Short mmCIF file of C-alpha atoms and ligand atoms in Angstrom, two decimals:
data_model
loop_
_atom_site.label_atom_id
_atom_site.label_comp_id
_atom_site.label_asym_id
_atom_site.label_seq_id
_atom_site.Cartn_x
_atom_site.Cartn_y
_atom_site.Cartn_z
CA UNK S 1 -0.07 -0.04 0.33
CA UNK S 2 1.40 3.67 -0.62
CA UNK S 3 2.37 5.08 1.97
CA UNK S 4 -0.45 8.08 3.92
CA UNK S 5 1.78 11.47 4.93
CA UNK S 6 -0.96 11.37 7.57
CA UNK S 7 -2.88 7.92 8.47
CA UNK S 8 -6.82 8.92 9.70
CA UNK S 9 -7.96 5.24 8.37
CA UNK S 10 -5.28 3.04 11.14
CA UNK S 11 -6.65 5.48 13.39
CA UNK S 12 -9.99 4.40 12.31
CA UNK S 13 -9.50 0.71 12.79
CA UNK S 14 -8.62 1.16 15.64
CA UNK S 15 -11.81 2.99 17.07
CA UNK S 16 -14.53 2.22 14.57
CA UNK S 17 -16.62 -0.11 17.61
CA UNK S 18 -16.36 3.04 20.17
CA UNK S 19 -16.78 5.72 17.13
CA UNK S 20 -19.67 3.63 15.83
CA UNK S 21 -21.54 4.00 19.27
CA UNK S 22 -21.05 7.65 19.67
CA UNK S 23 -22.34 8.12 16.83
CA UNK S 24 -25.16 6.22 17.30
CA UNK S 25 -26.06 7.61 21.00
CA UNK S 26 -26.08 10.87 19.11
CA UNK S 27 -28.45 10.00 16.62
CA UNK S 28 -30.86 8.07 19.03
CA UNK S 29 -30.59 11.40 21.90
CA UNK S 30 -30.77 13.64 18.56
CA UNK S 31 -29.38 16.91 20.33
CA UNK S 32 -27.39 17.32 17.08
CA UNK S 33 -25.99 21.13 18.43
CA UNK S 34 -25.62 21.81 21.90
CA UNK S 35 -25.65 18.50 22.70
CA UNK S 36 -24.44 16.61 25.97
CA UNK S 37 -21.19 15.33 24.52
CA UNK S 38 -20.15 19.17 24.15
CA UNK S 39 -20.69 19.46 27.41
CA UNK S 40 -18.33 16.72 28.42
CA UNK S 41 -16.31 17.86 25.96
CA UNK S 42 -15.18 20.73 27.37
CA UNK S 43 -15.06 19.91 30.63
CA UNK S 44 -13.04 17.19 29.80
CA UNK S 45 -10.25 19.34 27.51
CA UNK S 46 -10.28 22.18 30.43
CA UNK S 47 -9.20 20.07 32.84
CA UNK S 48 -6.22 18.20 30.78
CA UNK S 49 -5.13 21.98 29.91
CA UNK S 50 -5.93 23.21 33.47
CA UNK S 51 -7.77 26.42 33.48
CA UNK S 52 -10.99 27.45 34.37
CA UNK S 53 -13.57 27.78 30.92
CA UNK S 54 -12.96 25.71 27.33
CA UNK S 55 -15.19 26.58 25.12
CA UNK S 56 -15.82 24.69 21.69
CA UNK S 57 -16.62 26.28 18.54
CA UNK S 58 -16.53 25.48 14.86
CA UNK S 59 -12.95 25.76 13.60
CA UNK S 60 -9.52 26.47 14.90
CA UNK S 61 -9.89 29.70 12.17
CA UNK S 62 -12.63 30.75 14.10
CA UNK S 63 -11.51 30.57 17.41
CA UNK S 64 -9.20 32.76 16.52
CA UNK S 65 -11.26 35.55 15.21
CA UNK S 66 -13.83 34.76 17.79
CA UNK S 67 -10.66 35.45 20.62
CA UNK S 68 -9.93 38.93 19.30
CA UNK S 69 -13.86 40.14 19.22
CA UNK S 70 -14.27 39.12 22.60
CA UNK S 71 -10.86 41.53 23.66
CA UNK S 72 -12.50 43.85 21.63
CA UNK S 73 -9.80 43.72 18.71
CA UNK S 74 -11.07 45.14 15.70
CA UNK S 75 -10.20 48.37 13.18
CA UNK S 76 -6.93 50.32 14.35
CA UNK S 77 -5.45 47.88 16.28
CA UNK S 78 -2.65 45.96 15.32
CA UNK S 79 -1.61 42.10 16.36
CA UNK S 80 1.67 40.69 16.03
CA UNK S 81 1.96 37.29 14.50
CA UNK S 82 4.88 35.68 12.97
CA UNK S 83 5.34 36.12 9.12
CA UNK S 84 5.61 32.09 8.49
CA UNK S 85 3.21 30.05 8.74
CA UNK S 86 -0.30 28.62 8.41
CA UNK S 87 -2.72 31.27 7.21
CA UNK S 88 -5.36 31.48 9.49
CA UNK S 89 -3.53 33.22 11.95
CA UNK S 90 -2.99 36.67 10.15
CA UNK S 91 -6.06 36.15 8.51
CA UNK S 92 -8.29 35.81 11.49
CA UNK S 93 -6.95 39.65 12.70
CA UNK S 94 -7.80 40.82 9.24
CA UNK S 95 -11.06 39.67 9.39
CA UNK S 96 -11.47 41.66 13.07
CA UNK S 97 -11.58 44.76 10.83
CA UNK S 98 -7.03 44.31 12.83
CA UNK S 99 -4.11 44.69 11.11
CA UNK S 100 -1.90 42.05 11.06
CA UNK S 101 1.66 42.66 11.77
CA UNK S 102 4.31 40.42 10.62
CA UNK S 103 7.53 39.20 13.39
CA UNK S 104 10.31 37.37 12.34
CA UNK S 105 11.31 33.99 13.47
CA UNK S 106 13.66 32.03 14.75
CA UNK S 107 15.76 29.99 12.18
CA UNK S 108 16.01 27.23 13.88
CA UNK S 109 13.15 25.98 15.36
CA UNK S 110 10.70 28.61 12.74
CA UNK S 111 9.38 30.09 16.06
CA UNK S 112 8.67 33.03 16.88
CA UNK S 113 11.37 35.44 17.97
CA UNK S 114 10.28 37.50 21.37
CA UNK S 115 13.47 39.36 20.57
CA UNK S 116 11.80 41.00 17.35
CA UNK S 117 9.43 42.01 18.94
CA UNK S 118 9.42 45.40 21.20
CA UNK S 119 10.59 46.99 18.04
CA UNK S 120 7.24 46.36 15.92
CA UNK S 121 4.99 48.10 18.83
CA UNK S 122 3.20 50.45 18.62
CA UNK S 123 0.94 52.40 20.81
CA UNK S 124 -2.16 50.52 18.34
CA UNK S 125 -0.59 47.44 19.39
CA UNK S 126 -3.24 45.19 20.83
CA UNK S 127 -1.97 41.69 20.89
CA UNK S 128 0.55 39.65 19.92
CA UNK S 129 -0.43 36.09 18.98
CA UNK S 130 2.60 33.32 19.15
CA UNK S 131 1.82 30.22 17.18
CA UNK S 132 2.56 26.89 18.41
CA UNK S 133 4.35 25.85 14.71
CA UNK S 134 4.78 21.43 14.28
CA UNK S 135 3.13 21.18 18.15
CA UNK S 136 5.78 22.70 20.06
CA UNK S 137 5.47 25.90 21.72
CA UNK S 138 7.67 29.51 20.58
CA UNK S 139 9.38 31.21 23.45
CA UNK S 140 6.19 31.80 25.82
CA UNK S 141 7.30 33.02 29.18
CA UNK S 142 9.60 35.86 27.09
CA UNK S 143 6.33 36.61 24.92
CA UNK S 144 4.17 37.31 28.04
CA UNK S 145 7.43 38.96 29.91
CA UNK S 146 7.09 41.70 26.93
CA UNK S 147 3.42 41.11 26.48
CA UNK S 148 3.13 42.61 29.95
CA UNK S 149 5.92 45.01 29.96
CA UNK S 150 3.34 46.92 27.01
CA UNK S 151 0.15 45.84 28.56
CA UNK S 152 -0.43 43.12 25.83
CA UNK S 153 -2.77 40.53 25.91
CA UNK S 154 -1.65 36.92 24.38
CA UNK S 155 -3.60 35.20 22.40
CA UNK S 156 -2.06 31.37 21.73
CA UNK S 157 -2.47 29.58 17.90
CA UNK S 158 -2.34 26.18 19.92
CA UNK S 159 -3.71 25.01 16.78
CA UNK S 160 -0.58 22.15 15.73
CA UNK S 161 -0.05 22.00 19.36
CA UNK S 162 -2.95 20.26 22.02
CA UNK S 163 -1.24 17.77 24.61
CA UNK S 164 2.02 20.14 23.77
CA UNK S 165 4.01 21.02 27.08
CA UNK S 166 5.89 24.14 27.89
CA UNK S 167 8.13 23.99 31.03
CA UNK S 168 5.61 21.37 32.87
CA UNK S 169 2.47 23.79 31.82
CA UNK S 170 0.30 22.66 28.95
CA UNK S 171 -0.16 23.99 25.52
CA UNK S 172 -3.64 26.41 25.73
CA UNK S 173 -2.61 27.56 29.74
CA UNK S 174 0.01 29.59 28.81
CA UNK S 175 -1.89 33.13 27.57
CA UNK S 176 -4.47 34.75 28.91
CA UNK S 177 -6.54 33.23 25.85
CA UNK S 178 -5.78 30.46 23.79
CA UNK S 179 -6.93 28.85 20.35
CA UNK S 180 -6.68 25.24 19.00
CA UNK S 181 -8.33 23.25 16.16
CA UNK S 182 -9.79 19.92 15.18
CA UNK S 183 -9.56 19.77 12.11
CA UNK S 184 -8.82 15.71 10.72
CA UNK S 185 -5.07 15.23 10.07
CA UNK S 186 -4.04 18.05 13.65
CA UNK S 187 -3.18 15.68 16.69
CA UNK S 188 -6.56 15.91 17.92
CA UNK S 189 -8.67 15.85 15.09
CA UNK S 190 -12.21 14.97 14.75
CA UNK S 191 -14.09 14.06 11.41
CA UNK S 192 -14.15 17.64 10.18
CA UNK S 193 -14.43 21.33 11.51
CA UNK S 194 -14.00 22.36 15.05
CA UNK S 195 -11.98 24.12 17.18
CA UNK S 196 -12.10 25.28 20.66
CA UNK S 197 -10.68 28.62 23.02
CA UNK S 198 -8.93 28.15 27.11
CA UNK S 199 -8.82 30.62 29.14
CA UNK S 200 -8.83 31.32 32.57
CA UNK S 201 -10.99 34.82 32.86
CA UNK S 202 -14.64 34.33 33.93
CA UNK S 203 -15.51 37.61 31.64
CA UNK S 204 -14.21 36.73 29.02
CA UNK S 205 -15.70 32.68 29.09
CA UNK S 206 -18.71 34.35 29.20
CA UNK S 207 -18.16 36.52 26.90
CA UNK S 208 -17.47 33.90 23.64
CA UNK S 209 -20.32 31.32 25.00
CA UNK S 210 -21.98 34.74 23.09
CA UNK S 211 -19.90 34.70 20.49
CA UNK S 212 -19.99 31.30 19.70
CA UNK S 213 -24.16 32.13 19.37
CA UNK S 214 -24.93 35.19 17.30
CA UNK S 215 -24.36 37.48 20.44
CA UNK S 216 -26.81 35.56 22.67
CA UNK S 217 -27.23 36.53 26.26
CA UNK S 218 -30.30 34.34 25.94
CA UNK S 219 -33.58 33.80 24.95
CA UNK S 220 -32.98 35.80 21.40
CA UNK S 221 -31.35 39.01 23.42
CA UNK S 222 -28.39 39.28 20.87
CA UNK S 223 -26.56 41.80 22.34
CA UNK S 224 -23.75 42.30 20.22
CA UNK S 225 -22.52 40.97 16.63
CA UNK S 226 -21.51 37.18 16.78
CA UNK S 227 -20.97 34.63 14.89
CA UNK S 228 -22.28 31.28 13.89
CA UNK S 229 -19.83 28.78 15.60
CA UNK S 230 -20.40 25.82 17.96
CA UNK S 231 -18.84 22.70 17.66
CA UNK S 232 -21.09 20.16 16.03
CA UNK S 233 -22.79 17.59 18.99
CA UNK S 234 -21.70 14.65 16.06
CA UNK S 235 -18.12 15.61 16.03
CA UNK S 236 -17.68 15.99 20.10
CA UNK S 237 -18.98 12.32 19.76
CA UNK S 238 -15.50 11.41 18.02
CA UNK S 239 -13.56 13.60 19.68
CA UNK S 240 -14.03 12.35 23.06
CA UNK S 241 -13.05 8.42 22.00
CA UNK S 242 -10.18 10.09 20.24
CA UNK S 243 -9.28 11.36 23.44
CA UNK S 244 -8.88 8.70 25.23
CA UNK S 245 -6.17 7.31 22.48
CA UNK S 246 -4.96 10.45 22.86
CA UNK S 247 -2.70 10.32 25.12
CA UNK S 248 -1.15 6.66 23.39
CA UNK S 249 -1.21 7.90 20.01
CA UNK S 250 1.30 11.46 21.43
CA UNK S 251 3.82 8.34 22.96
CA UNK S 252 3.35 6.99 19.25
CA UNK S 253 4.05 10.75 17.42
CA UNK S 254 7.25 11.09 19.55
CA UNK S 255 8.83 7.40 19.38
CA UNK S 256 8.07 8.64 15.46
CA UNK S 257 10.09 11.41 15.56
CA UNK S 258 12.92 9.59 17.78
CA UNK S 259 13.47 6.90 15.02
CA UNK S 260 13.29 10.16 12.42
CA UNK S 261 16.46 11.95 14.29
CA UNK S 262 18.12 8.49 14.56
CA UNK S 263 17.82 7.57 11.05
CA UNK S 264 18.19 10.98 9.26
CA UNK S 265 21.25 11.79 11.70
CA UNK S 266 24.38 11.60 9.48
CA UNK S 267 22.42 13.35 6.22
CA UNK S 268 23.37 16.96 5.31
CA UNK S 269 20.13 18.63 6.35
CA UNK S 270 19.25 19.88 8.96
CA UNK S 271 16.63 18.04 11.75
CA UNK S 272 13.26 19.76 13.95
CA UNK S 273 14.62 21.70 16.72
CA UNK S 274 12.81 21.61 19.78
CA UNK S 275 13.27 24.00 22.03
CA UNK S 276 14.14 23.98 25.73
CA UNK S 277 12.21 23.09 27.79
CA UNK S 278 9.47 22.02 25.37
CA UNK S 279 7.33 18.27 24.65
CA UNK S 280 6.29 18.39 21.13
CA UNK S 281 3.36 16.61 19.48
CA UNK S 282 5.18 16.45 16.56
CA UNK S 283 2.05 17.49 14.49
CA UNK S 284 4.83 17.59 11.41
CA UNK S 285 7.76 16.34 11.05
CA UNK S 286 9.33 19.47 9.04
CA UNK S 287 13.16 19.27 7.98
CA UNK S 288 15.49 22.35 6.52
CA UNK S 289 17.90 21.63 3.32
CA UNK S 290 18.98 23.31 0.40
CA UNK S 291 18.24 22.19 -3.34
CA UNK S 292 14.62 21.19 -1.59
CA UNK S 293 12.39 20.85 -4.03
CA UNK S 294 14.54 18.77 -6.66
CA UNK S 295 14.47 16.37 -2.79
CA UNK S 296 10.80 16.85 -2.36
CA UNK S 297 10.15 16.00 -6.50
CA UNK S 298 12.68 12.82 -5.68
CA UNK S 299 10.81 11.64 -3.07
CA UNK S 300 7.51 11.73 -4.53
CA UNK S 301 8.85 9.54 -7.39
CA UNK S 302 10.38 7.02 -4.67
CA UNK S 303 6.49 7.30 -3.50
CA UNK S 304 6.94 8.98 -0.16
CA UNK S 305 4.70 11.75 0.24
CA UNK S 306 6.07 15.73 1.42
CA UNK S 307 4.52 18.48 2.05
CA UNK S 308 5.75 22.44 2.25
CA UNK S 309 4.93 23.68 5.87
CA UNK S 310 5.04 26.31 4.49
CA UNK S 311 5.83 27.85 0.60
CA UNK S 312 5.14 31.37 1.19
CA UNK S 313 5.66 34.00 3.72
CA UNK S 314 2.31 35.36 4.97
CA UNK S 315 3.31 38.86 4.27
CA UNK S 316 3.32 37.27 -0.11
CA UNK S 317 -0.33 35.80 0.56
CA UNK S 318 -2.31 38.42 -1.53
CA UNK S 319 -4.76 38.23 0.98
CA UNK S 320 -3.23 39.31 4.05
CA UNK S 321 -0.25 40.86 2.38
CA UNK S 322 2.60 44.10 3.50
CA UNK S 323 4.94 44.52 0.48
CA UNK S 324 7.12 47.03 2.28
CA UNK S 325 7.81 43.67 4.64
CA UNK S 326 11.05 41.50 4.24
CA UNK S 327 12.31 39.03 6.54
CA UNK S 328 14.83 37.49 5.86
CA UNK S 329 14.53 34.23 8.09
CA UNK S 330 11.19 33.93 7.35
CA UNK S 331 11.62 33.66 3.16
CA UNK S 332 14.75 31.14 3.94
CA UNK S 333 12.93 28.57 5.56
CA UNK S 334 9.90 28.71 2.96
CA UNK S 335 12.77 27.94 0.61
CA UNK S 336 14.01 25.09 3.01
CA UNK S 337 10.84 23.76 4.84
CA UNK S 338 9.75 20.41 3.80
CA UNK S 339 7.61 17.76 5.71
CA UNK S 340 7.93 13.89 6.08
CA UNK S 341 5.35 11.16 6.67
CA UNK S 342 3.70 11.85 10.38
CA UNK S 343 1.34 10.39 12.36
CA UNK S 344 1.36 7.62 15.15
CA UNK S 345 0.80 4.64 13.07
CA UNK S 346 3.90 4.74 10.54
CA UNK S 347 6.00 2.06 10.67
CA UNK S 348 9.68 1.80 11.59
CA UNK S 349 10.20 -0.36 8.22
CA UNK S 350 7.99 2.77 6.51
CA UNK S 351 10.49 5.15 8.30
CA UNK S 352 13.47 3.23 7.00
CA UNK S 353 12.32 3.73 3.80
CA UNK S 354 12.01 7.03 3.51
CA UNK S 355 15.56 7.69 4.98
CA UNK S 356 17.00 5.69 2.17
CA UNK S 357 14.99 8.44 -0.31
CA UNK S 358 15.97 10.87 1.48
CA UNK S 359 19.47 10.10 1.20
CA UNK S 360 19.84 8.93 -2.28
CA UNK S 361 18.10 12.21 -3.29
CA UNK S 362 20.73 14.14 -1.18
CA UNK S 363 23.97 12.63 -2.59
CA UNK S 364 22.29 12.87 -6.47
C1 PLP X 1 -4.92 24.24 11.03
C2 PLP X 1 -4.19 25.75 11.58
C3 PLP X 1 -5.50 27.10 11.84
C4 PLP X 1 -6.63 26.61 11.91
O1 PLP X 1 -7.60 26.14 12.02
P1 PLP X 1 -8.99 25.36 11.81
O2 PLP X 1 -9.54 24.73 12.22
O3 PLP X 1 -8.38 24.46 9.73
O4 PLP X 1 -9.33 26.55 10.86
C5 PLP X 1 -5.01 28.18 12.55
N1 PLP X 1 -3.56 28.63 13.03
C6 PLP X 1 -2.59 27.15 12.53
C7 PLP X 1 -1.46 27.21 13.32
C8 PLP X 1 -2.67 26.01 12.14
O5 PLP X 1 -2.17 25.11 11.48
#
């Protein structure tokens, strides 16, 4: 069988009877929106992360937008985001009518460089949005310190890092508000779109509960503009089943990452670097190398699927472009990154095959 970049079928086969039963329970009770599974999931996720509130919502992108709406971030505000990553971080800022301000990344971890922040802060800056990319958190202590000194809010884009730890604390508990995604290929994924917000702030949580549901304060009292962004009960039921297997799957990802580290150690490329104090959930295994496009083409020939996370800096994406922006580390990353197949069920023999194909491609 061809190698999968992300193998959701192996996970499904393992969980099938429990998934079927969970789906049948929802069909039987019929509360498809805001049903009991949603509340149960929110409670379990909040406990796991160690925060007072988890609010499930329709997607990771909506979570980011809702967080900013809840904080009153809108036109004339600026939010600092890394210039390298997935478009949703910057897009969510722009959807709120605010301006994304792009920050440089640290070239080995590819995470937001705290040292780049201070020069970007203006009287209009409201928040900093570090992105926990490829499964590990940015330097949240340094980022929180800078934010506190300047009276700014930190919003963790934890779409790729639910389950990760940073200096012994869980991702999603490291800032005023954090947002994650349950997109199918994320470490904790559902079978469609989904997301969640995490906060210890009671008032913000109450606000977010209204915002996911048309700003409804109860009984059709629409005090403010909101969104229709609730997590489907079916998706919550699926996530509850997957959550039981999650710790085991994270451990398997760790094993897969360590095997890659060992198999590729001698090759002329840069392995993914983990920051001190981080435990990653290995959402992606992303290398950096010269001649990336040729190597990717040869891997494709050899039947090895790869992906480029991400091919352009955010400030070169037309939807959120800033033509005056030049960030050398972000631009270099876009030409050098290559993500290898990564999922909990990847076998050693498959990884040996990837390593051999890579060695040949690099020697060519
Ligand atoms: C996937 C992702 C998002 C968006 O999540 P969706 O659930 O797909 O809307 C946001 N930020 C990052 C870093 C992501 O990887």
